XYZ file of C-alpha atoms in Angstrom:
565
model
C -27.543 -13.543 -0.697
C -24.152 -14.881 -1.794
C -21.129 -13.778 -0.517
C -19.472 -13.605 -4.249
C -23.117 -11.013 -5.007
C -22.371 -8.052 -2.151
C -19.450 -6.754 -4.121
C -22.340 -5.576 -7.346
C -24.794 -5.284 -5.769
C -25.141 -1.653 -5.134
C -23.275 -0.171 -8.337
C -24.530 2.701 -10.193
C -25.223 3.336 -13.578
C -22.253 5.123 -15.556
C -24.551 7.947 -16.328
C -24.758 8.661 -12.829
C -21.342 7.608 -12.016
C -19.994 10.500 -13.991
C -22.109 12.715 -13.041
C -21.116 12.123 -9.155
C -17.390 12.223 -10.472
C -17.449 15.337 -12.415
C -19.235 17.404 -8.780
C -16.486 15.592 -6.608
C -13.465 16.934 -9.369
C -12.539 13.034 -10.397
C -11.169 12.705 -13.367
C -12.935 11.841 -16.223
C -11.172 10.595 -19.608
C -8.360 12.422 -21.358
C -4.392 13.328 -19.954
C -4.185 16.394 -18.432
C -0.277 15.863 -17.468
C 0.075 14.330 -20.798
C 4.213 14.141 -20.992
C 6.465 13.699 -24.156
C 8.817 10.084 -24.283
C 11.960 10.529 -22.602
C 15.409 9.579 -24.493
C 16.864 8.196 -21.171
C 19.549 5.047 -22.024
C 18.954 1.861 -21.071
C 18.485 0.797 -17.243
C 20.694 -2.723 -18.472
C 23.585 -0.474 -18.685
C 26.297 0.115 -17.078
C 27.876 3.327 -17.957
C 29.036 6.388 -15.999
C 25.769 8.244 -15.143
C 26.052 11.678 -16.257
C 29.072 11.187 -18.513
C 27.965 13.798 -20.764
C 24.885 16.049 -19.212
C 25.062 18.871 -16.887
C 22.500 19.469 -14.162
C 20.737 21.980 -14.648
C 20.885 25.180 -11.684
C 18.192 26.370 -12.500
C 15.001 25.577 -10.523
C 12.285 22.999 -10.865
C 9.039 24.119 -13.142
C 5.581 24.923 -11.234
C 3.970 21.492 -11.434
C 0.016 21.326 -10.666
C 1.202 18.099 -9.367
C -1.540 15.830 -7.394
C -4.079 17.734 -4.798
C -2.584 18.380 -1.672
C -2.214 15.955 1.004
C -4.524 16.881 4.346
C -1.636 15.987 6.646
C 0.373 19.106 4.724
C -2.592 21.753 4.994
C -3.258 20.695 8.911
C -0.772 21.609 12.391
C -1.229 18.891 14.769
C -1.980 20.591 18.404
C 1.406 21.134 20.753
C -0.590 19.503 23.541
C -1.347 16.465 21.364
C 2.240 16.128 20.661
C 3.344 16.396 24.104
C 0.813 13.901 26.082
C 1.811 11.633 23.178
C 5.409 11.897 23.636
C 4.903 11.892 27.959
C 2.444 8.546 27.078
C 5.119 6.747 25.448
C 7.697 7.939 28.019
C 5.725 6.618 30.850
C 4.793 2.905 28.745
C 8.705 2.526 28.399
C 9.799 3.874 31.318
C 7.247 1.130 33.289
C 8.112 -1.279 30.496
C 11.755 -1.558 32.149
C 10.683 -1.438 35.744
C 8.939 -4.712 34.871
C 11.272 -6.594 33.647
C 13.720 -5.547 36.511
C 11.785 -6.151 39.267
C 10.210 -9.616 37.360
C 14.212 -10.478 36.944
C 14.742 -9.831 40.607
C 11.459 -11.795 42.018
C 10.636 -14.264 39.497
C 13.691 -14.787 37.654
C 12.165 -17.835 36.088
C 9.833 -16.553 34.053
C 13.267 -14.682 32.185
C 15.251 -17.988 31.900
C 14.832 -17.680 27.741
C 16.212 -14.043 28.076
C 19.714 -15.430 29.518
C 22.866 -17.174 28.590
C 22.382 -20.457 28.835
C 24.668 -23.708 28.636
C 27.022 -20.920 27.299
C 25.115 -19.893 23.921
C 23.881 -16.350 23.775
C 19.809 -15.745 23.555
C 18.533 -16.063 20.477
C 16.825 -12.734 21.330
C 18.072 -10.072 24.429
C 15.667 -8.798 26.887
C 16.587 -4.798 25.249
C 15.901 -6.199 22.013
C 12.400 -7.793 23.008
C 11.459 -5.167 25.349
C 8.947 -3.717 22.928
C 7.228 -6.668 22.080
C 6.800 -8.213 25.469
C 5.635 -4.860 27.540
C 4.245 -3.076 24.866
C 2.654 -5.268 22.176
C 1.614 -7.660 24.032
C -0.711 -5.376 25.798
C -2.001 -5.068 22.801
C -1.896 -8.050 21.139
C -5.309 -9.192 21.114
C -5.730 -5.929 18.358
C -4.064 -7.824 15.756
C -3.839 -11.059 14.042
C -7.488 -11.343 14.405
C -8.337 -15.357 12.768
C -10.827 -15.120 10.162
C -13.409 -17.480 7.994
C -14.881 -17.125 4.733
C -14.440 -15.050 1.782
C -12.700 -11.341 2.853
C -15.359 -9.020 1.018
C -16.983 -6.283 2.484
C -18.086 -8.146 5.188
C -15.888 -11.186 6.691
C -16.739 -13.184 9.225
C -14.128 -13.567 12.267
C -13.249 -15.874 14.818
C -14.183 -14.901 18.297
C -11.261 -15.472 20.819
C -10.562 -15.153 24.401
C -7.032 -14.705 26.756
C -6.932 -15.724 30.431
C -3.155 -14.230 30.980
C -3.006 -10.990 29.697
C -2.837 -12.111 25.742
C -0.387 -14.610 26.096
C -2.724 -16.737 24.570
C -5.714 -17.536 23.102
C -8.320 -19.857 22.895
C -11.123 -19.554 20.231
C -14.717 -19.492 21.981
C -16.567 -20.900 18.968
C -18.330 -18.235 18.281
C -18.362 -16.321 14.797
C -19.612 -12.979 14.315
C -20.010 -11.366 10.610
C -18.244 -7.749 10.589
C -17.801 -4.925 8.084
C -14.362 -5.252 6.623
C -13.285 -2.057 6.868
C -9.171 -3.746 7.280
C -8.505 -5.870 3.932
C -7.026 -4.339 0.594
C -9.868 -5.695 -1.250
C -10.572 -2.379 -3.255
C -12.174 -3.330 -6.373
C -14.412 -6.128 -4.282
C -12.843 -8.960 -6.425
C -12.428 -11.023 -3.710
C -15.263 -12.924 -3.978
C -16.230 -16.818 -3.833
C -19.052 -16.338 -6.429
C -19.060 -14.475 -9.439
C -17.382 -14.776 -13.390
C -13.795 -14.797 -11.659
C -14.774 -17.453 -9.631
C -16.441 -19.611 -12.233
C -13.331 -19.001 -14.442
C -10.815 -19.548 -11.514
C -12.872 -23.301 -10.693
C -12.352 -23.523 -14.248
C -8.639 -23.250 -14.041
C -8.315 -25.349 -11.478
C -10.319 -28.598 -12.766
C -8.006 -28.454 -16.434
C -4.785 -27.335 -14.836
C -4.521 -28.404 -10.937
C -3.117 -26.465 -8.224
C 0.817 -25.721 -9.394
C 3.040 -26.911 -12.116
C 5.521 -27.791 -9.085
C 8.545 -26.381 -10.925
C 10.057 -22.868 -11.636
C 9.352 -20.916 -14.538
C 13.261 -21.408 -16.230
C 12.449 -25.459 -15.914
C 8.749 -26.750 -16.469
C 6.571 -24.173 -14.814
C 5.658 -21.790 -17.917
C 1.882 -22.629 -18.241
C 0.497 -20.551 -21.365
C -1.885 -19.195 -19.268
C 1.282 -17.308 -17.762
C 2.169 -16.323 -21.055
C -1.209 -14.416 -22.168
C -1.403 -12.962 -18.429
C 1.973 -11.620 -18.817
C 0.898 -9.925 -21.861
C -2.175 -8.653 -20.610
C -0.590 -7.277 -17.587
C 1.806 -5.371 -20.062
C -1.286 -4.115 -21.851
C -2.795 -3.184 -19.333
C -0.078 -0.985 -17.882
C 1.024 0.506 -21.018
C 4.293 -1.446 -21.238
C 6.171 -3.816 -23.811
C 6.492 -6.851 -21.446
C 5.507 -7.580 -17.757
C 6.535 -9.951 -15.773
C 4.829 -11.942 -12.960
C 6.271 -13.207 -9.794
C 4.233 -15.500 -7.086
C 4.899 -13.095 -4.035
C 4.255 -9.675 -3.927
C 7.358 -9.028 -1.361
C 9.342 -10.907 -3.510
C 8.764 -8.906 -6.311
C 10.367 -5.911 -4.918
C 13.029 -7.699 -2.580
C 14.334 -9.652 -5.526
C 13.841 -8.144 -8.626
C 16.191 -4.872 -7.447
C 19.381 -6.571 -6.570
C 19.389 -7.232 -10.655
C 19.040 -3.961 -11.466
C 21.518 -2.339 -9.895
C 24.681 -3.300 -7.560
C 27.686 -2.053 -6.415
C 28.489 1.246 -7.619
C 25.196 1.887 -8.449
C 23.057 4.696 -6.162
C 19.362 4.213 -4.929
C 17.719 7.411 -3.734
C 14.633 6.068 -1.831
C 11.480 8.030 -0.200
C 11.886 7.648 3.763
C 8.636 6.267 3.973
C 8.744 3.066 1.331
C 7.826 0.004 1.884
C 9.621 -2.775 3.991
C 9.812 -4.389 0.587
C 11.740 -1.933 -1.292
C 14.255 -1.552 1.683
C 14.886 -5.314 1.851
C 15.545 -4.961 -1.999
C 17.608 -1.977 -1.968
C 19.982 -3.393 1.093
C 20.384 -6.886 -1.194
C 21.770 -4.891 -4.097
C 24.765 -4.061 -2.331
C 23.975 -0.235 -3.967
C 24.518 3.396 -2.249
C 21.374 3.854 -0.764
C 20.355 7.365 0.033
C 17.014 9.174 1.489
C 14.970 11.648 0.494
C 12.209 13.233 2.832
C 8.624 11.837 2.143
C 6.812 12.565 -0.875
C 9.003 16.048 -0.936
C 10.757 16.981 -4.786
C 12.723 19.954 -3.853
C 14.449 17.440 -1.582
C 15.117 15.143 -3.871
C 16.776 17.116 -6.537
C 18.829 18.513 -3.222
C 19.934 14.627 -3.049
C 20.585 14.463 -6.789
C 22.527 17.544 -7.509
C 24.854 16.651 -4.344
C 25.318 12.670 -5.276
C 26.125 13.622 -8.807
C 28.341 16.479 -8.159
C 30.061 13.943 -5.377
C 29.802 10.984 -7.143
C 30.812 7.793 -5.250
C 32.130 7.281 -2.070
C 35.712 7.467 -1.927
C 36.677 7.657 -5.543
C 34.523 10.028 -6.562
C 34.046 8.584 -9.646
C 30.666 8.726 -11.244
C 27.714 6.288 -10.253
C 27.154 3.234 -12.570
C 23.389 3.896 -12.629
C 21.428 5.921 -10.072
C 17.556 4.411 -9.498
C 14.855 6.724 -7.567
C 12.193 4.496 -5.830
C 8.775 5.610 -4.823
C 5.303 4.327 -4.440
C 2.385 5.387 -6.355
C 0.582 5.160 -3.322
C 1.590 5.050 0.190
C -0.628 2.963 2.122
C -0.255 4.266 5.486
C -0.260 7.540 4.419
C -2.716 7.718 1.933
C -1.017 9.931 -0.180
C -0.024 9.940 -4.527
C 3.469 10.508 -4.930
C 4.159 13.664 -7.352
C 4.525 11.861 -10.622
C 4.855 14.792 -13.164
C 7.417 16.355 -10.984
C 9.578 13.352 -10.343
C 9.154 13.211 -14.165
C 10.505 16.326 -14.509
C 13.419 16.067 -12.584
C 14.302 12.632 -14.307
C 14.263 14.588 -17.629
C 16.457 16.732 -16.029
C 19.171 14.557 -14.225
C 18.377 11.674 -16.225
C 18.155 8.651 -13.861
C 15.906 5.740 -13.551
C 12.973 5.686 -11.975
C 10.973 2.831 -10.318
C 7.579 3.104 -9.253
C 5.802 1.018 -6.356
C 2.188 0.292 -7.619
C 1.166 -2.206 -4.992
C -1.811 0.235 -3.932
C -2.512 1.968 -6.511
C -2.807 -0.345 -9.237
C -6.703 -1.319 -10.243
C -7.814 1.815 -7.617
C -6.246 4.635 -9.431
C -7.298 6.454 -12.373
C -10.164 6.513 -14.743
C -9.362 3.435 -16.121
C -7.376 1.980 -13.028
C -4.361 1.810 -14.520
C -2.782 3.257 -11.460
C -0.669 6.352 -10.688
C 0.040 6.931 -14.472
C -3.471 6.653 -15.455
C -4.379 9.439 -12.695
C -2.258 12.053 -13.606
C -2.506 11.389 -17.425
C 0.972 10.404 -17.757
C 2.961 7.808 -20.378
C 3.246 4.873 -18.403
C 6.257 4.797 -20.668
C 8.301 7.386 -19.033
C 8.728 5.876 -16.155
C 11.231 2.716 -16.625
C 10.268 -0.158 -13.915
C 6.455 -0.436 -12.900
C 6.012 -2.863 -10.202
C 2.640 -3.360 -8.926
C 0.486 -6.290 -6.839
C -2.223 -8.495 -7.109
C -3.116 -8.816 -3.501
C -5.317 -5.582 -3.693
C -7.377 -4.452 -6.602
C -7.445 -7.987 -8.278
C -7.970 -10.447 -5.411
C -5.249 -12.496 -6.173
C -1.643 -12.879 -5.178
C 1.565 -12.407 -6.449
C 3.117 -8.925 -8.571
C 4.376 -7.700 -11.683
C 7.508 -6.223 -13.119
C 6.450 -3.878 -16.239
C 8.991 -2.100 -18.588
C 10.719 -2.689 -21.614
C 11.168 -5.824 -23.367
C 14.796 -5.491 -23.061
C 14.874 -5.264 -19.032
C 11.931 -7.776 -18.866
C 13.897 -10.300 -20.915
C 16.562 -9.489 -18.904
C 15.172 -9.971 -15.570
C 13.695 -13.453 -16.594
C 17.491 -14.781 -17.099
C 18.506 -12.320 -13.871
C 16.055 -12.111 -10.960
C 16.113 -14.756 -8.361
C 12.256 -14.797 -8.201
C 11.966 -15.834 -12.025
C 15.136 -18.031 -11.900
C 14.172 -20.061 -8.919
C 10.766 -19.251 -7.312
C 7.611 -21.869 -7.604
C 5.798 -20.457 -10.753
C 2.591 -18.788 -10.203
C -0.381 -21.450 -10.167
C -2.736 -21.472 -13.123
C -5.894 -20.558 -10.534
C -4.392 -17.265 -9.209
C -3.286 -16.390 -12.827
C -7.038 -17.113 -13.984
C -8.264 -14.912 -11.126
C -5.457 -12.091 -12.581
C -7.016 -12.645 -15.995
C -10.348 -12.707 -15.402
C -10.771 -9.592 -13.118
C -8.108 -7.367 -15.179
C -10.024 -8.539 -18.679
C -13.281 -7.390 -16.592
C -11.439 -3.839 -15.737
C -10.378 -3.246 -19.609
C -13.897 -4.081 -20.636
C -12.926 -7.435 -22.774
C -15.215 -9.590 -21.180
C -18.174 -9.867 -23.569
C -20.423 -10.603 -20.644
C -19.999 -8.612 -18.464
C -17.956 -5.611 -20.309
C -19.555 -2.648 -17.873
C -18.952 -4.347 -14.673
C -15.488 -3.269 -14.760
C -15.987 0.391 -15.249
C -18.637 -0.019 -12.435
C -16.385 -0.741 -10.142
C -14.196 1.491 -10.469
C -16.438 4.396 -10.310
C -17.945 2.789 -7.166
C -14.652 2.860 -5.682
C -14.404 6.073 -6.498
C -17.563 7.629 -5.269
C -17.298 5.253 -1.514
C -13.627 7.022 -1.158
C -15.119 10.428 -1.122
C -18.113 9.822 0.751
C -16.380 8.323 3.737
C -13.423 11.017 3.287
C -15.704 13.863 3.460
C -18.062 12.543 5.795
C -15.165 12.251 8.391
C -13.785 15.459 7.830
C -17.348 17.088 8.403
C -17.572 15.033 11.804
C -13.969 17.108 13.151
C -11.510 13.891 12.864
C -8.134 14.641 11.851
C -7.102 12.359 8.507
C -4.275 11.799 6.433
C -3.817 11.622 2.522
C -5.543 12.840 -0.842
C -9.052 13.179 -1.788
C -9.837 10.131 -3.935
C -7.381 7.854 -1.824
C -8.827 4.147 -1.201
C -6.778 3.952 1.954
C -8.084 6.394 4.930
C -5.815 7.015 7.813
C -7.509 8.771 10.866
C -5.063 10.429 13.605
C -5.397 8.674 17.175
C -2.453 9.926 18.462
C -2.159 8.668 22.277
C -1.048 4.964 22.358
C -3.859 4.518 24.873
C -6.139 5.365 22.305
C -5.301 3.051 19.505
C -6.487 -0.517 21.141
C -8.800 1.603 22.534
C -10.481 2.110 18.916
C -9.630 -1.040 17.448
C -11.781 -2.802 20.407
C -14.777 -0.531 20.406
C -15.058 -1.106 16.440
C -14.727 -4.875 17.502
C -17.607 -4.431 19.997
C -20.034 -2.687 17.204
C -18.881 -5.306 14.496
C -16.355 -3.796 12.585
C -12.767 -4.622 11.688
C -10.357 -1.835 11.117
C -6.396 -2.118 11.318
C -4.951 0.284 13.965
C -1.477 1.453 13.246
C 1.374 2.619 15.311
C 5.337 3.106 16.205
C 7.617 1.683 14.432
C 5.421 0.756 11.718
C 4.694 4.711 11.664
C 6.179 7.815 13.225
C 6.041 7.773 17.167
C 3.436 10.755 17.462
C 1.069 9.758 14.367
C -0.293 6.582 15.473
C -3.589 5.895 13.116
C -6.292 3.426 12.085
C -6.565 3.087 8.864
C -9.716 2.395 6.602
C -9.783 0.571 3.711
C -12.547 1.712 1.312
C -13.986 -1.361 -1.289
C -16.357 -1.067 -4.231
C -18.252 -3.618 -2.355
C -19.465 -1.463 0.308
C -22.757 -0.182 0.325
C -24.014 3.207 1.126
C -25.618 1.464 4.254
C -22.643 -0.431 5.216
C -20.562 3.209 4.851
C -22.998 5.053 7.087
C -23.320 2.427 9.820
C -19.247 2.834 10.395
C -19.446 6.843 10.215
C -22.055 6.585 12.832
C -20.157 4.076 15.196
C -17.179 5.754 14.523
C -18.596 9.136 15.251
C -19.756 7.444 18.462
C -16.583 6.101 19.201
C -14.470 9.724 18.211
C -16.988 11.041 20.983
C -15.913 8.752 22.969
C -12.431 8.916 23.030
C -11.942 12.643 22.017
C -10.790 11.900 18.531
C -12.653 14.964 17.128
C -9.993 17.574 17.136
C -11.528 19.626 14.506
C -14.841 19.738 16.191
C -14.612 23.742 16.591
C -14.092 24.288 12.876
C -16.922 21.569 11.878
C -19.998 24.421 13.131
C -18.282 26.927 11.149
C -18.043 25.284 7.964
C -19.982 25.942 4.606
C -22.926 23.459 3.322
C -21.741 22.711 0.038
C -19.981 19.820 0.547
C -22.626 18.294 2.410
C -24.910 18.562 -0.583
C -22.411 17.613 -2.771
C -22.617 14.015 -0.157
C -26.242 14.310 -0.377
């Protein structure tokens, strides 16, 4: 079998697709949340914000909002929290009495931590402390070389370290695993296949790259239509594409707003949208995760203050969330964020990196899902490194701010243009997803209800076995509790052993007491490939005491198991 064929090779019938939907509570068609146009000014302005509106005192509407969360309807145990917290201790507490009896003993092996020929180290022993004693006991859990085509199955490079991960050296061995680790939700990534016909396609007329910008000679009119589509497809005037998906956030924000300007960002965004908020040179203020009442607390208190100092009010004030947080696994609250930008009247930009292609009936991402205009929300920003199999992002909005970030943003001003393969890849899998390709005009919808149906399965199925998981029902992105820092290689390298790849999570990259893998669900797996990793991972939650909720699992009704069934 091809690689390019796993990805359809198990999709249902829409009939039955629908059915399975309507018993799980997906939704199907229509816009539930459906949400008048909003008279909000332009974001290219840059007038006193609130010149002439009042907030309002009075309290935010009841919003049915998106399901709730697991992490919000569970407690974690006070023992968990402790051994956590006394594990850590104890790693950095040895961590230090390494390196101080290694300085005192073997002082040679620190030479790069000191002073030398009177210029500082490029990096102090405090600073590195973390990475030496604590990821690199660890290390061999990540950055795991791989071969082949990243479906639902990938085939990986077996290594080997003689001094305590160090190094490596590759055995020559390769062993095929279920990808359980790569964003590849839709199962576009594929090396076989109508995308990659068209994408070989692309590459015979056009080459690899222009080898110029877009502002000089690096406009192919392949960009052109696939900037249209892309607006199309998210319900926009104009989109437009950038080469890098980090990029898109980190550079496209310092042109929207600046000094004088306020950014109110969720606590948990990504790296990307913090890099981009500290370039602008604007306010930057926090609001907890996912949490409205606190971010009308930030509002009401920035615009009654109004800027630092002066007092005077804010130029522009931008709210920044994600449609989908990947570690979390969680929606953000759309329609009430929507509400409270009717209210206060600021802009709002949206993160759809994740959610994008996986969201939705129609995948159109967090909009689609909760029925919403895509039009009342002002910048849409979303990837191609997930759903589509591709690379690069989008900016979506109105032709005035798209128009205005082409003569604006660094990464449209003077980043490489996107090559005419990836674009063809774009094309080709988003025409498949709106149902314009003649050929193979069902494949699309297929997809996406296979995605659908896999995310509940494994979900539920994990849930039922007594592990402890993050994020909302119908999430592509799984995150399962570990806890104890002992625990997480721990995982990661029994999966390894029983030929699967999962990507095991921990502080900084999350809270110090919620360290997590994290599954990533695709339309190319199987039934069979799902229930081979429940069962090792069943094995391994036995193994490892992972099954905190293995009391309540006896006690619980059949239903949803025959829902599964």
């Amino acid at each position: 079998m091809g690689k390019g064929q796993r990805a359809t090779q198990a999709f249902k019938s829409t009939e039955f697709v629908e059915q399975v939907r309507d018993e799980d509570g997906l939704v199907v068609g229509g816009n539930p949340f459906k949400l008048a146009p909003s008279n909000s000014g332009s974001l290219l302005q840059d007038e006193g914000h609130q010149a002439g509106k009042k907030a309002s005192p009075a309290a935010p509407e009841e919003s049915s909002g998106p399901e709730k969360a697991l992490s919000e309807l569970e407690a974690v145990p006070s023992l968990i929290l402790v051994t956590t917290y006394l594990s850590f201790l104890m790693l950095i507490v040895f961590a230090h009495m390494r390196d101080f009896f290694g300085k005192l003993f073997y002082p040679a092996n620190y030479v790069q931590l000191r002073v030398q020929n009177g210029l500082a180290p490029m990096v102090s022993d405090f600073e590195s402390l973390w990475t030496r004693r604590l990821y690199g006991r660890i290390r061999d859990c990540f950055n795991r070389p791989i071969t082949g085509v990243a479906g639902g199955h990938v085939s990986l490079l077996d290594r080997v370290s003689t001094d305590f991960n160090k190094t490596f050296e590759f055995t020559g061995r390769v062993r095929n695993v279920l990808n359980l680790a790569s964003y590849n939700y839709l199962g576009f990534a594929q090396s076989e296949g109508p995308c990659a016909d068209k994408v070989e396609a692309a590459l015979l007329e056009h080459g690899l790259t222009q080898g110029s910008t877009r502002a000089e000679a690096g406009r192919s009119l392949l960009l052109t239509e696939t900037e249209d589509m892309v607006a199309r497809f998210v319900g926009c005037e104009a989109a437009l594409i950038v080469s890098m998906g980090y990029a898109t956030n980190a550079l496209n924000i310092p042109a929207l707003v600046g000094r004088g300007c306020l950014i109110i960002s969720d606590e948990l965004n990504h790296s990307s949208l913090v890099s981009g908020a500290r370039l602008s040179g604007a306010t930057i203020r926090v609001f907890k995760h996912n949490y409205t009442p606190d971010l009308e607390k930030v509002l009401r208190r920035s615009i009654s203050q109004g800027q630092p100092r002066t007092h005077r009010p804010w130029k522009k004030i931008l709210v920044v969330v994600e449609g989908l947080y990947s570690m979390e696994g969680e929606f953000c609250r759309l329609p009430e964020i929507l509400e409270l930008r009717r209210r206060y009247g600021f802009y709002l930009f949206v993160d759809e990196a994740h959610s994008i292609g996986a969201l939705g009936p129609r995948g159109r991402g967090i909009c689609d899902h909760f029925g919403v205009d895509p039009r009342e929300v002002d910048v849409l920003m979303g990837t191609f490194t997930k759903s589509f199999g591709a690379a690069g992002g989008y900016i979506a909005g109105s032709k005035a701010l798209i128009d205005y970030l082409r003569l604006h943003s660094h990464s449209a001003v003077y980043a490489e243009a996107m090559s005419v393969p990836v674009l063809a890849q774009v094309s080709s899998s988003m025409r498949m997803i709106m149902g314009e390709d003649r050929e193979h005009a069902l494949e699309g919808q297929q997809r996406l209800d296979q995605l659908a149906i896999n995310t509940r399965y494994f979900a539920r199925r994990l849930a039922d076995m007594g592990f402890m998981t993050m994020g909302h029902p119908g999430s592509p992105v799984i995150p399962l509790l570990l806890f104890s820092p002992a625990k997480i290689p721990a995982f990661s390298r029994e999966c390894l052993k029983r030929n699967i790849a999962v990507v095991v999570v921990s502080y900084p990259a999350t809270p110090i007491i919620t360290g997590r893998v994290r599954f990533c669900i695709s339309a190319s797996h199987t039934r069979e490939d799902l229930d081979y990793a429940l069962e090792q991972i069943s094995e391994i939650g036995d193994l490892l005491l992972l099954k905190f909720h293995k009391n309540q699992v006896a006690s619980a009704s059949g239903d949803d198991s025959k829902k599964i069934q």
